[in-house]
Every structure is written in C-alpha cells, then in structure tokens.
GROMACS .gro file of C-alpha atoms in nm:
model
   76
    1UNK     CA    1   0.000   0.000   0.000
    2UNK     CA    2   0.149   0.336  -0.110
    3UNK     CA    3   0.074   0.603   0.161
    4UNK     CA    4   0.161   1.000   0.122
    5UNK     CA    5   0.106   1.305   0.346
    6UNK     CA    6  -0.124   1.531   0.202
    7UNK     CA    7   0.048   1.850   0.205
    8UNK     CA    8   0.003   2.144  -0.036
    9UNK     CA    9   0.159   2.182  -0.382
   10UNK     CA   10   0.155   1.739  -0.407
   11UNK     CA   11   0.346   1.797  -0.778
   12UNK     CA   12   0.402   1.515  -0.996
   13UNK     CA   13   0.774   1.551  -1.237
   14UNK     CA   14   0.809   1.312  -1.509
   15UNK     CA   15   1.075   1.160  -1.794
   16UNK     CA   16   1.089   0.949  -2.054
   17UNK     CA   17   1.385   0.813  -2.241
   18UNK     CA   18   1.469   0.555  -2.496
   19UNK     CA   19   1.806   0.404  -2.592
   20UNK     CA   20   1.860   0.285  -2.993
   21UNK     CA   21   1.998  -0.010  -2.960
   22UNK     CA   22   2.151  -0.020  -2.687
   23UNK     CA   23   2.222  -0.373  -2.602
   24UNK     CA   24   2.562  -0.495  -2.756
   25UNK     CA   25   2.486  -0.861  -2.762
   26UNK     CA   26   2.129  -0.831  -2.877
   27UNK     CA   27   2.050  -0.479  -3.020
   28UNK     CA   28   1.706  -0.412  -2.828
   29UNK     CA   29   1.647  -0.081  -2.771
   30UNK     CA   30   1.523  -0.037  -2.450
   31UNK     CA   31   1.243   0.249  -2.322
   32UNK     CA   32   1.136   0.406  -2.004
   33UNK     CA   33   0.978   0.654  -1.728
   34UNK     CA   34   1.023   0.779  -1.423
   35UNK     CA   35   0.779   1.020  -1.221
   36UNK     CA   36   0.863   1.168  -0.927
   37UNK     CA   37   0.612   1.229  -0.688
   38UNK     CA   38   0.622   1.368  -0.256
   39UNK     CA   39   0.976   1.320  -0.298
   40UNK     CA   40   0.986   0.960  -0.406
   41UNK     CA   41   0.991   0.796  -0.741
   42UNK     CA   42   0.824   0.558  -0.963
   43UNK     CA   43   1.047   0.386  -1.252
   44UNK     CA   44   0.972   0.161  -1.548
   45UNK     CA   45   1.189   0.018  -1.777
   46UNK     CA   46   1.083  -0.181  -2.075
   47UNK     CA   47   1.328  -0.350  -2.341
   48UNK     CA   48   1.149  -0.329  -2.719
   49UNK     CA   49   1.285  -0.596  -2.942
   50UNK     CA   50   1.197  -0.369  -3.253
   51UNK     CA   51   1.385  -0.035  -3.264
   52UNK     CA   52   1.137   0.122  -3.476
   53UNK     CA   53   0.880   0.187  -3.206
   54UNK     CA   54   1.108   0.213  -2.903
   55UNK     CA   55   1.018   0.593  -2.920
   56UNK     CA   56   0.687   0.569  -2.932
   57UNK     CA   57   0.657   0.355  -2.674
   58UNK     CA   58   0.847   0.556  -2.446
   59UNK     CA   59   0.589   0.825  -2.529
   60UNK     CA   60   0.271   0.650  -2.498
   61UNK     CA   61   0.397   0.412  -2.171
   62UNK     CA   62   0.523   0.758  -1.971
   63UNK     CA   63   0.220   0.962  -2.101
   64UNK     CA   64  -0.074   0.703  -2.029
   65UNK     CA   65   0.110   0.625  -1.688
   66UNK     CA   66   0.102   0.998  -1.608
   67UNK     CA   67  -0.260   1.061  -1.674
   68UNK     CA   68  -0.322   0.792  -1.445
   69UNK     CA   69  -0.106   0.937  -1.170
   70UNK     CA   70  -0.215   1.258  -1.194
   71UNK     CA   71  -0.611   1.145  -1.150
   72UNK     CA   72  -0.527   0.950  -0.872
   73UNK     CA   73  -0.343   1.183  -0.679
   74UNK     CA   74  -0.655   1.480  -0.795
   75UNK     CA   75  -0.872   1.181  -0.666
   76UNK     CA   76  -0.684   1.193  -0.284
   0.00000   0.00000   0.00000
C-alpha cells in the first residue's frame, strides 16, 4: 500500500527516455519513465525488441502512466 502526506503543492515531475539499440549482444532498444512524486519515485523500464517503435513507446507508456497518476493523486 502506497501512503503519502497530504500536504500542499503534491506535484508530480516526469521523464521518458529511450536508448537505440543499446544492447551490444542483442540490439534491443530499451524504453522508459520515471515520475517523481512527494519526494519519491516511480520507474519503469521496458526492453522493445523492434527499434522502430522504441520511441513511441516511451511516449505513450510515460504519457498514459502519467494521466493515471495525476487522477489518482486529484482523486486523494
């Protein structure tokens, strides 16, 4: 169970990356988030075997993760 203290100005900071290729042996790209929110932080990390969408992943993971965050924290 995640608890926070409600205190004023709860913001939420977020990033997304992605790395071409980045795997020597195997050439996956990899993707990923991480949100930062009362001070702690929330990572993902996916690996994408195609390096086409790696970006786009990154984008859609971090952004659909964020709405969600940011209604449940409006929802506290």
């Amino acid at each position: 169970m995640l608890t926070y203290r409600m205190f004023e100005g709860l913001e939420i900071i977020g990033y997304s990356d992605s790395d071409f290729a980045g795997y020597q042996d195997s050439k996956r790209s990899t993707s990923g988030y991480i949100y930062r929110l009362a001070r702690n932080f929330v990572k993902q990390t996916f690996i994408i075997p195609s390096t086409m969408i790696v970006e786009f992943v990154a984008c859609f993971e971090a952004s659909n993760n964020g709405i969600w965050l940011r209604n449940f924290v409006t929802s506290l």
